[in-house]
Each structure stands twice: as C-alpha cells, then as structure tokens.
PDB file of C-alpha atoms in Angstrom:
ATOM      1  CA  MET A 189      -0.491 194.085-133.755  1.00 48.00           C
ATOM      2  CA  LYS A 190       1.124 195.800-130.727  1.00 47.00           C
ATOM      3  CA  ARG A 191      -1.595 198.475-130.877  1.00 49.00           C
ATOM      4  CA  ASN A 192      -4.303 195.776-130.657  1.00 46.00           C
ATOM      5  CA  MET A 193      -2.643 194.015-127.718  1.00 46.00           C
ATOM      6  CA  THR A 194      -2.354 197.310-125.844  1.00 49.00           C
ATOM      7  CA  ALA A 195      -6.102 197.926-126.294  1.00 45.00           C
ATOM      8  CA  VAL A 196      -6.916 194.443-125.030  1.00 39.00           C
ATOM      9  CA  ARG A 197      -4.756 194.948-121.925  1.00 49.00           C
ATOM     10  CA  ARG A 198      -6.480 198.254-121.168  1.00 51.00           C
ATOM     11  CA  PHE A 199      -9.928 196.615-121.566  1.00 44.00           C
ATOM     12  CA  LEU A 200      -9.033 193.737-119.247  1.00 41.00           C
ATOM     13  CA  ALA A 201      -7.607 196.088-116.641  1.00 46.00           C
ATOM     14  CA  GLY A 202     -10.793 198.162-116.645  1.00 48.00           C
ATOM     15  CA  SER A 203     -12.951 195.033-116.341  1.00 44.00           C
ATOM     16  CA  LEU A 204     -10.975 193.814-113.349  1.00 39.00           C
ATOM     17  CA  CYS A 205     -11.392 197.158-111.600  1.00 42.00           C
ATOM     18  CA  LEU A 206     -15.139 197.115-112.202  1.00 39.00           C
ATOM     19  CA  ALA A 207     -15.399 193.533-110.966  1.00 40.00           C
ATOM     20  CA  GLY A 208     -13.461 194.473-107.848  1.00 41.00           C
ATOM     21  CA  ALA A 209     -15.857 197.334-107.137  1.00 40.00           C
ATOM     22  CA  VAL A 210     -18.876 195.072-107.549  1.00 39.00           C
ATOM     23  CA  GLY A 211     -17.319 192.472-105.307  1.00 40.00           C
ATOM     24  CA  LEU A 212     -16.696 195.009-102.577  1.00 37.00           C
ATOM     25  CA  THR A 213     -20.326 196.148-102.727  1.00 39.00           C
ATOM     26  CA  GLY A 214     -21.567 192.648-102.159  1.00 39.00           C
ATOM     27  CA  CYS A 215     -19.170 192.039 -99.266  1.00 37.00           C
ATOM     28  CA  GLY A 216     -19.980 195.214 -97.360  1.00 41.00           C
ATOM     29  CA  ALA A 217     -16.711 197.046 -98.034  1.00 40.00           C
ATOM     30  CA  ALA A 218     -15.747 200.510 -96.829  1.00 44.00           C
ATOM     31  CA  PRO A 219     -16.579 203.555 -98.975  1.00 47.00           C
ATOM     32  CA  ALA A 220     -14.995 203.358-102.419  1.00 47.00           C
ATOM     33  CA  SER A 221     -13.093 206.105-104.242  1.00 48.00           C
ATOM     34  CA  GLY A 222     -14.924 208.771-106.171  1.00 53.00           C
ATOM     35  CA  ASN A 223     -18.569 209.683-105.557  1.00 60.00           C
ATOM     36  CA  VAL A 224     -19.768 206.070-105.169  1.00 55.00           C
ATOM     37  CA  THR A 225     -20.508 205.049-101.561  1.00 53.00           C
ATOM     38  CA  VAL A 226     -20.826 201.358-100.763  1.00 51.00           C
ATOM     39  CA  PRO A 227     -22.925 200.627 -97.607  1.00 51.00           C
ATOM     40  CA  SER A 228     -21.235 198.710 -94.817  1.00 49.00           C
ATOM     41  CA  SER A 229     -24.362 196.537 -94.393  1.00 46.00           C
ATOM     42  CA  ILE A 230     -27.563 195.883 -96.299  1.00 45.00           C
ATOM     43  CA  GLN A 231     -30.841 195.227 -94.452  1.00 45.00           C
ATOM     44  CA  VAL A 232     -33.780 193.737 -96.345  1.00 42.00           C
ATOM     45  CA  THR A 233     -37.216 194.172 -94.731  1.00 46.00           C
ATOM     46  CA  ASN A 234     -40.632 192.794 -95.659  1.00 50.00           C
ATOM     47  CA  VAL A 235     -43.189 195.516 -95.149  1.00 49.00           C
ATOM     48  CA  GLU A 236     -46.029 192.986 -94.990  1.00 53.00           C
ATOM     49  CA  ASP A 237     -44.518 191.471 -91.834  1.00 66.00           C
ATOM     50  CA  GLN A 238     -44.306 194.762 -89.960  1.00 87.00           C
ATOM     51  CA  VAL A 239     -47.688 194.396 -88.253  1.00 92.00           C
ATOM     52  CA  ILE A 240     -49.160 193.523 -84.889  1.00 94.00           C
ATOM     53  CA  SER A 241     -52.103 191.141 -85.211  1.00 94.00           C
ATOM     54  CA  VAL A 242     -54.685 190.690 -82.452  1.00 96.00           C
ATOM     55  CA  THR A 243     -58.113 189.144 -82.012  1.00 96.00           C
ATOM     56  CA  ALA A 244     -60.869 190.538 -79.829  1.00 96.00           C
ATOM     57  CA  SER A 245     -64.290 189.405 -78.675  1.00 94.00           C
ATOM     58  CA  GLU A 246     -66.976 191.450 -76.927  1.00 95.00           C
ATOM     59  CA  GLU A 247     -70.625 190.840 -76.130  1.00 92.00           C
ATOM     60  CA  VAL A 248     -73.692 192.882 -75.311  1.00 91.00           C
ATOM     61  CA  LYS A 249     -76.542 191.549 -73.187  1.00 90.00           C
ATOM     62  CA  VAL A 250     -80.059 192.456 -74.310  1.00 88.00           C
ATOM     63  CA  THR A 251     -83.474 191.558 -72.971  1.00 87.00           C
ATOM     64  CA  PRO A 252     -85.445 189.547 -75.559  1.00 87.00           C
ATOM     65  CA  ASP A 253     -88.736 190.958 -76.750  1.00 88.00           C
ATOM     66  CA  ILE A 254     -89.945 188.275 -79.181  1.00 90.00           C
ATOM     67  CA  ALA A 255     -90.060 184.489 -79.235  1.00 90.00           C
ATOM     68  CA  GLU A 256     -90.153 181.661 -81.766  1.00 92.00           C
ATOM     69  CA  LEU A 257     -92.075 178.517 -80.839  1.00 94.00           C
ATOM     70  CA  ASP A 258     -91.533 175.035 -82.266  1.00 94.00           C
ATOM     71  CA  LEU A 259     -94.677 172.982 -81.620  1.00 96.00           C
ATOM     72  CA  SER A 260     -95.719 169.563 -82.875  1.00 96.00           C
ATOM     73  CA  VAL A 261     -98.954 167.660 -83.291  1.00 96.00           C
ATOM     74  CA  THR A 262     -98.791 163.844 -83.214  1.00 96.00           C
ATOM     75  CA  SER A 263    -101.650 161.582 -84.310  1.00 96.00           C
ATOM     76  CA  GLN A 264    -101.949 157.788 -84.358  1.00 95.00           C
ATOM     77  CA  GLU A 265    -104.578 155.777 -86.276  1.00 95.00           C
ATOM     78  CA  ALA A 266    -105.056 152.261 -87.625  1.00 94.00           C
ATOM     79  CA  ASP A 267    -104.368 153.154 -91.273  1.00 94.00           C
ATOM     80  CA  ALA A 268    -102.283 155.771 -93.026  1.00 95.00           C
ATOM     81  CA  GLN A 269    -105.187 157.693 -94.579  1.00 95.00           C
ATOM     82  CA  SER A 270    -107.056 158.036 -91.302  1.00 95.00           C
ATOM     83  CA  CYS A 271    -103.856 159.078 -89.553  1.00 96.00           C
ATOM     84  CA  GLN A 272    -103.155 161.793 -92.094  1.00 95.00           C
ATOM     85  CA  THR A 273    -106.736 163.068 -91.925  1.00 96.00           C
ATOM     86  CA  ALA A 274    -106.740 163.203 -88.128  1.00 96.00           C
ATOM     87  CA  ASN A 275    -103.397 164.984 -88.047  1.00 96.00           C
ATOM     88  CA  SER A 276    -104.463 167.558 -90.635  1.00 95.00           C
ATOM     89  CA  GLN A 277    -107.606 168.337 -88.665  1.00 96.00           C
ATOM     90  CA  ALA A 278    -105.611 168.795 -85.464  1.00 96.00           C
ATOM     91  CA  VAL A 279    -103.082 171.065 -87.210  1.00 96.00           C
ATOM     92  CA  ASN A 280    -105.922 173.186 -88.620  1.00 96.00           C
ATOM     93  CA  GLN A 281    -107.406 173.533 -85.147  1.00 97.00           C
ATOM     94  CA  VAL A 282    -104.047 174.653 -83.769  1.00 97.00           C
ATOM     95  CA  THR A 283    -103.622 177.151 -86.614  1.00 97.00           C
ATOM     96  CA  GLU A 284    -107.028 178.688 -85.951  1.00 97.00           C
ATOM     97  CA  ALA A 285    -106.265 178.883 -82.221  1.00 97.00           C
ATOM     98  CA  LEU A 286    -103.016 180.696 -82.965  1.00 97.00           C
ATOM     99  CA  LYS A 287    -104.770 183.186 -85.212  1.00 96.00           C
ATOM    100  CA  ALA A 288    -107.308 183.809 -82.467  1.00 96.00           C
ATOM    101  CA  GLN A 289    -104.371 184.844 -80.262  1.00 95.00           C
ATOM    102  CA  GLY A 290    -103.409 187.511 -82.764  1.00 94.00           C
ATOM    103  CA  ILE A 291    -100.678 185.560 -84.568  1.00 95.00           C
ATOM    104  CA  GLN A 292    -100.433 186.511 -88.243  1.00 94.00           C
ATOM    105  CA  GLU A 293    -100.786 183.726 -90.772  1.00 93.00           C
ATOM    106  CA  SER A 294     -97.405 184.711 -92.246  1.00 93.00           C
ATOM    107  CA  SER A 295     -95.827 183.871 -88.859  1.00 94.00           C
ATOM    108  CA  ILE A 296     -97.195 180.273 -88.857  1.00 96.00           C
ATOM    109  CA  GLN A 297     -95.204 177.727 -90.832  1.00 94.00           C
ATOM    110  CA  THR A 298     -95.381 173.956 -91.172  1.00 92.00           C
ATOM    111  CA  SER A 299     -91.658 173.300 -90.844  1.00 87.00           C
ATOM    112  CA  ASP A 300     -91.631 169.484 -90.788  1.00 91.00           C
ATOM    113  CA  TYR A 301     -93.859 166.427 -90.916  1.00 89.00           C
ATOM    114  CA  SER A 302     -93.488 162.654 -90.939  1.00 94.00           C
ATOM    115  CA  LEU A 303     -95.684 159.580 -91.394  1.00 94.00           C
ATOM    116  CA  TYR A 304     -94.441 156.155 -90.380  1.00 92.00           C
ATOM    117  CA  PRO A 305     -95.880 152.712 -89.511  1.00 94.00           C
ATOM    118  CA  VAL A 306     -96.103 151.326 -85.987  1.00 92.00           C
ATOM    119  CA  TYR A 307     -94.824 147.733 -85.746  1.00 91.00           C
ATOM    120  CA  ASP A 308     -95.652 144.924 -83.367  1.00 87.00           C
ATOM    121  CA  TRP A 309     -92.204 143.356 -83.135  1.00 84.00           C
ATOM    122  CA  GLU A 310     -93.358 140.520 -80.905  1.00 82.00           C
ATOM    123  CA  ASN A 311     -95.726 139.138 -83.536  1.00 77.00           C
ATOM    124  CA  GLY A 312     -93.636 138.912 -86.665  1.00 76.00           C
ATOM    125  CA  GLN A 313     -93.113 142.624 -87.353  1.00 80.00           C
ATOM    126  CA  THR A 314     -96.797 143.274 -87.942  1.00 88.00           C
ATOM    127  CA  ILE A 315     -97.978 146.801 -88.734  1.00 90.00           C
ATOM    128  CA  THR A 316    -100.552 147.777 -86.126  1.00 91.00           C
ATOM    129  CA  GLY A 317    -101.103 151.395 -87.132  1.00 94.00           C
ATOM    130  CA  TYR A 318     -99.538 154.634 -88.320  1.00 96.00           C
ATOM    131  CA  THR A 319     -98.179 157.718 -86.599  1.00 96.00           C
ATOM    132  CA  MET A 320     -97.974 161.171 -88.141  1.00 96.00           C
ATOM    133  CA  GLU A 321     -96.198 164.153 -86.626  1.00 96.00           C
ATOM    134  CA  THR A 322     -96.350 167.725 -87.924  1.00 96.00           C
ATOM    135  CA  THR A 323     -94.110 170.488 -86.589  1.00 96.00           C
ATOM    136  CA  ILE A 324     -95.402 174.055 -86.556  1.00 96.00           C
ATOM    137  CA  THR A 325     -93.007 176.992 -86.180  1.00 96.00           C
ATOM    138  CA  VAL A 326     -94.594 180.151 -84.832  1.00 96.00           C
ATOM    139  CA  SER A 327     -92.432 183.278 -85.135  1.00 93.00           C
ATOM    140  CA  ASP A 328     -92.633 186.900 -83.987  1.00 92.00           C
ATOM    141  CA  VAL A 329     -94.537 186.124 -80.797  1.00 93.00           C
ATOM    142  CA  ALA A 330     -94.420 188.996 -78.316  1.00 92.00           C
ATOM    143  CA  ILE A 331     -92.807 187.976 -75.027  1.00 90.00           C
ATOM    144  CA  ASP A 332     -95.862 189.008 -73.023  1.00 89.00           C
ATOM    145  CA  ALA A 333     -98.072 186.751 -75.157  1.00 92.00           C
ATOM    146  CA  VAL A 334     -95.974 183.561 -75.051  1.00 91.00           C
ATOM    147  CA  GLY A 335     -97.849 181.973 -72.155  1.00 90.00           C
ATOM    148  CA  ASP A 336    -101.308 182.549 -73.650  1.00 93.00           C
ATOM    149  CA  VAL A 337    -100.208 181.385 -77.094  1.00 95.00           C
ATOM    150  CA  LEU A 338     -98.734 178.156 -75.737  1.00 94.00           C
ATOM    151  CA  MET A 339    -101.805 177.429 -73.642  1.00 94.00           C
ATOM    152  CA  ALA A 340    -104.139 178.001 -76.585  1.00 95.00           C
ATOM    153  CA  ALA A 341    -102.000 175.794 -78.837  1.00 96.00           C
ATOM    154  CA  VAL A 342    -101.904 172.941 -76.322  1.00 95.00           C
ATOM    155  CA  ASN A 343    -105.668 173.119 -75.765  1.00 95.00           C
ATOM    156  CA  ALA A 344    -106.173 172.991 -79.550  1.00 96.00           C
ATOM    157  CA  GLY A 345    -104.123 169.821 -80.067  1.00 95.00           C
ATOM    158  CA  VAL A 346    -100.393 170.441 -79.639  1.00 96.00           C
ATOM    159  CA  ASN A 347     -98.922 167.561 -77.651  1.00 93.00           C
ATOM    160  CA  ASN A 348     -95.205 168.446 -77.800  1.00 93.00           C
ATOM    161  CA  ILE A 349     -93.476 171.785 -77.210  1.00 92.00           C
ATOM    162  CA  GLN A 350     -90.156 171.163 -78.938  1.00 91.00           C
ATOM    163  CA  ALA A 351     -88.524 174.519 -78.197  1.00 88.00           C
ATOM    164  CA  VAL A 352     -89.178 178.068 -77.076  1.00 88.00           C
ATOM    165  CA  ASN A 353     -86.529 180.376 -78.541  1.00 86.00           C
ATOM    166  CA  TYR A 354     -86.181 183.909 -77.188  1.00 86.00           C
ATOM    167  CA  MET A 355     -84.833 186.602 -79.538  1.00 85.00           C
ATOM    168  CA  SER A 356     -84.146 190.323 -79.695  1.00 85.00           C
ATOM    169  CA  SER A 357     -85.590 192.561 -82.378  1.00 85.00           C
ATOM    170  CA  GLN A 358     -82.730 194.975 -81.583  1.00 85.00           C
ATOM    171  CA  TYR A 359     -80.050 192.532 -82.688  1.00 85.00           C
ATOM    172  CA  ASP A 360     -78.501 194.756 -85.374  1.00 87.00           C
ATOM    173  CA  GLU A 361     -78.057 197.728 -83.045  1.00 91.00           C
ATOM    174  CA  SER A 362     -76.649 195.517 -80.298  1.00 90.00           C
ATOM    175  CA  TYR A 363     -74.259 193.790 -82.696  1.00 91.00           C
ATOM    176  CA  GLU A 364     -72.915 197.107 -83.967  1.00 93.00           C
ATOM    177  CA  LYS A 365     -72.273 198.146 -80.372  1.00 95.00           C
ATOM    178  CA  ALA A 366     -70.432 194.868 -79.704  1.00 94.00           C
ATOM    179  CA  LEU A 367     -68.318 195.417 -82.844  1.00 95.00           C
ATOM    180  CA  GLY A 368     -67.298 198.878 -81.660  1.00 96.00           C
ATOM    181  CA  MET A 369     -66.345 197.503 -78.251  1.00 97.00           C
ATOM    182  CA  ALA A 370     -64.299 194.746 -79.917  1.00 96.00           C
ATOM    183  CA  VAL A 371     -62.347 197.280 -82.002  1.00 96.00           C
ATOM    184  CA  GLU A 372     -61.528 199.272 -78.855  1.00 96.00           C
ATOM    185  CA  SER A 373     -60.446 196.105 -77.083  1.00 97.00           C
ATOM    186  CA  ALA A 374     -58.242 195.132 -80.034  1.00 96.00           C
ATOM    187  CA  TYR A 375     -56.510 198.532 -79.913  1.00 96.00           C
ATOM    188  CA  GLU A 376     -55.788 198.240 -76.191  1.00 96.00           C
ATOM    189  CA  LYS A 377     -54.224 194.811 -76.655  1.00 96.00           C
ATOM    190  CA  ALA A 378     -52.174 195.824 -79.696  1.00 95.00           C
ATOM    191  CA  ASN A 379     -50.976 199.031 -78.051  1.00 95.00           C
ATOM    192  CA  ALA A 380     -49.788 197.120 -74.975  1.00 95.00           C
ATOM    193  CA  MET A 381     -47.874 194.730 -77.229  1.00 94.00           C
ATOM    194  CA  ALA A 382     -46.331 197.614 -79.174  1.00 94.00           C
ATOM    195  CA  ILE A 383     -45.125 199.383 -76.018  1.00 93.00           C
ATOM    196  CA  ALA A 384     -43.638 196.158 -74.680  1.00 93.00           C
ATOM    197  CA  GLY A 385     -41.891 195.631 -78.000  1.00 91.00           C
ATOM    198  CA  GLY A 386     -40.398 199.139 -78.110  1.00 91.00           C
ATOM    199  CA  CYS A 387     -42.444 200.441 -81.012  1.00 92.00           C
ATOM    200  CA  SER A 388     -45.718 202.252 -81.649  1.00 92.00           C
ATOM    201  CA  LEU A 389     -48.901 201.504 -83.561  1.00 92.00           C
ATOM    202  CA  GLY A 390     -49.609 202.851 -86.993  1.00 92.00           C
ATOM    203  CA  ASP A 391     -52.822 202.680 -88.980  1.00 93.00           C
ATOM    204  CA  ILE A 392     -55.084 199.648 -89.198  1.00 94.00           C
ATOM    205  CA  VAL A 393     -54.045 197.670 -92.269  1.00 94.00           C
ATOM    206  CA  LYS A 394     -56.589 194.881 -91.917  1.00 94.00           C
ATOM    207  CA  ILE A 395     -59.777 194.276 -89.963  1.00 95.00           C
ATOM    208  CA  GLU A 396     -61.789 191.086 -90.307  1.00 94.00           C
ATOM    209  CA  GLU A 397     -65.150 190.083 -88.909  1.00 93.00           C
ATOM    210  CA  ARG A 398     -65.275 186.508 -87.711  1.00 89.00           C
ATOM    211  CA  GLY A 399     -68.084 184.034 -86.955  1.00 73.00           C
ATOM    212  CA  THR A 400     -71.392 185.539 -85.819  1.00 63.00           C
ATOM    213  CA  ASN A 401     -74.640 184.230 -84.383  1.00 58.00           C
ATOM    214  CA  SER A 402     -77.143 186.359 -86.254  1.00 58.00           C
ATOM    215  CA  ALA A 403     -80.084 184.501 -84.730  1.00 53.00           C
ATOM    216  CA  ALA A 404     -79.155 185.915 -81.296  1.00 49.00           C
ATOM    217  CA  ARG A 405     -81.250 183.475 -79.391  1.00 49.00           C
ATOM    218  CA  TYR A 406     -81.124 180.681 -76.888  1.00 49.00           C
ATOM    219  CA  THR A 407     -83.424 177.741 -76.200  1.00 45.00           C
ATOM    220  CA  ALA A 408     -85.232 178.087 -72.897  1.00 48.00           C
ATOM    221  CA  ILE A 409     -87.242 174.859 -73.042  1.00 47.00           C
ATOM    222  CA  SER A 410     -86.624 171.919 -75.355  1.00 49.00           C
ATOM    223  CA  ASN A 411     -88.564 168.721 -76.062  1.00 48.00           C
ATOM    224  CA  MET A 412     -91.176 169.244 -73.373  1.00 52.00           C
ATOM    225  CA  SER A 413     -93.995 166.786 -73.958  1.00 50.00           C
ATOM    226  CA  THR A 414     -97.274 167.915 -72.428  1.00 54.00           C
ATOM    227  CA  GLU A 415     -97.979 164.324 -71.455  1.00 51.00           C
ATOM    228  CA  ASP A 416     -94.781 164.083 -69.384  1.00 48.00           C
ATOM    229  CA  ALA A 417     -94.823 167.574 -67.891  1.00 43.00           C
ATOM    230  CA  GLY A 418     -98.088 167.279 -65.980  1.00 43.00           C
ATOM    231  CA  SER A 419    -101.262 168.968 -67.106  1.00 44.00           C
ATOM    232  CA  ALA A 420    -101.228 170.776 -70.434  1.00 47.00           C
ATOM    233  CA  PRO A 421    -102.081 174.241 -69.035  1.00 45.00           C
ATOM    234  CA  ALA A 422     -99.370 173.981 -66.386  1.00 45.00           C
ATOM    235  CA  ALA A 423     -96.769 172.921 -68.951  1.00 47.00           C
ATOM    236  CA  ALA A 424     -97.683 175.759 -71.278  1.00 50.00           C
ATOM    237  CA  ALA A 425     -97.699 178.395 -68.552  1.00 48.00           C
ATOM    238  CA  GLY A 426     -94.318 177.274 -67.204  1.00 48.00           C
ATOM    239  CA  ALA A 427     -92.697 177.740 -70.604  1.00 49.00           C
ATOM    240  CA  ALA A 428     -93.183 181.489 -70.743  1.00 44.00           C
ATOM    241  CA  VAL A 429     -91.923 183.098 -67.584  1.00 48.00           C
ATOM    242  CA  MET A 430     -88.086 183.276 -67.728  1.00 63.00           C
ATOM    243  CA  PRO A 431     -86.741 184.765 -70.974  1.00 69.00           C
ATOM    244  CA  GLY A 432     -83.533 185.956 -69.278  1.00 74.00           C
ATOM    245  CA  GLN A 433     -81.132 187.830 -71.565  1.00 80.00           C
ATOM    246  CA  VAL A 434     -79.764 187.265 -75.056  1.00 79.00           C
ATOM    247  CA  SER A 435     -76.000 187.486 -75.607  1.00 83.00           C
ATOM    248  CA  VAL A 436     -74.987 189.306 -78.807  1.00 87.00           C
ATOM    249  CA  GLU A 437     -71.298 188.619 -79.490  1.00 90.00           C
ATOM    250  CA  ALA A 438     -68.824 190.110 -81.991  1.00 93.00           C
ATOM    251  CA  ASN A 439     -65.452 188.542 -82.894  1.00 95.00           C
ATOM    252  CA  ILE A 440     -62.828 190.361 -84.978  1.00 96.00           C
ATOM    253  CA  LEU A 441     -59.214 190.154 -86.178  1.00 96.00           C
ATOM    254  CA  VAL A 442     -57.259 193.434 -86.478  1.00 96.00           C
ATOM    255  CA  GLU A 443     -53.772 194.097 -87.845  1.00 95.00           C
ATOM    256  CA  TYR A 444     -51.918 197.365 -87.140  1.00 96.00           C
ATOM    257  CA  ALA A 445     -48.886 198.731 -88.937  1.00 94.00           C
ATOM    258  CA  VAL A 446     -45.795 199.117 -86.737  1.00 92.00           C
ATOM    259  CA  ASN A 447     -43.847 202.381 -86.379  1.00 89.00           C
ATOM    260  CA  ARG A 448     -40.247 201.911 -85.256  1.00 79.00           C
TER     261      ARG A 448
END
C-alpha cells in the first residue's frame, strides 16, 4: 500500500511540473531549464494581409478610322398594310443606295422596327392612320466615306439620322498599350506607399482587370432629324466632318507582397 502511494505522489509531482512548464510558455516566461527555450513573446501574422493594394487607370487616344451609322426610315399611311408596304419599299431603296456606295450587305442590318396607330384625340380617340419606323444599322463605314454614305441614304429615303458612332479598328492594340501603362502606374503608386511605410515591394500576388469599354466609340451626332436640321444634303454632310479621337481606357487592381 505504501509502495502504491509513493508512486501516486511521484506521478502527481511530475504532472505539476509539466503543467507549470506549459503555463510559463503561454505567459511568455523566461527561458526554462534544460534544452527547452520558451519565447518571451509570440507574434502571429496573417500572410494574406501583408500586401499593398492599388488601383490604376490609363488611357490611350486614337484617331477613329471606321464609323457605325444608325439610320431610320419613317412612313405614314392611312392603313397598316399600306404603311408597311411603303416603309418596306423605302428601306429597300436605302439598302440599294448603300450598296451603291460600296457598303457590303453583311454590314447592313435592320436593327429595329415599329408599327403603331395614329390617334385623333380630339374626336373620340379615332385612328386616323398608321406610322411605321425601321432602323438600319450600317457598320464598318470608312471615315472618308461617311459623308457620301449619309447623303446617299438621306436621298434614298432616310429621314432620321439617329447616331453616328466613330470607332477604331486598332482597339485591341491600343487597349494592350493602356494596360501596360496602367501596370506601370500601379507600381509607381505602390512603391511610393511602400517607401513611406518603411518597407519594400515584393512580387505581384494579384492583378485584376476591371470594367472595359470594348466598343471604344463615342456618339458624334444623335437624333438628328433631316426635317429639323435644314436641307437633307446639308444635314448629311455636316455629320461626317469631325470624328475627333477615341479614348481607349484600361482599369486594373494590383496587389504586391510586402518585404519588411
């Protein structure tokens, strides 16, 4: 019995010593006896947070070399069938006039059309006729040909120039250049932040492309009715002369690792 009690005492004494050592480790005690060294402090770091994150935006200006035209033909007749027939004939005339200007049939698209009644609201909401409007989108028009194409279309029956959109066929090359400039700009910003913070930049750990305008175009003229803009030839000619420049913009987010 005494032998068993002695063994229990020895076991408890050893357990208390071990518990004391563990407790010292958690409390940041001084070095313990033997070969076991207990750190005076423990620092926990999250590697994912050790980054500098910046955004950058750069743009490249390019001169447009092609245009997209949104044209419409509006017809009004006493009944729906006559209105549709008249509008179809006018659209066919415009299409043939566009082809005569060298526009490929694949570049001519009927993008929208509508047919609706015309009411006489003063006499009991009576239908007095019908109006039909067809929108024609003409793409890949060379800049130098815009004026002639518009004039031919107006003379053939177009009575509303909804929009003239100037574009660049070199968009991809220009966008890649803008992306490269944005990456350089992001580095300059991040490096300045790192120096101010007393550290240095490591490798890029994340780079993200943000919203883009792949159409790379702007609207030069919108909703210009040939009836309101003076004579049809003058309206068409005035729509072609100032393409200006197209802005190709790149926006990115970059994260750099931090070296301390």
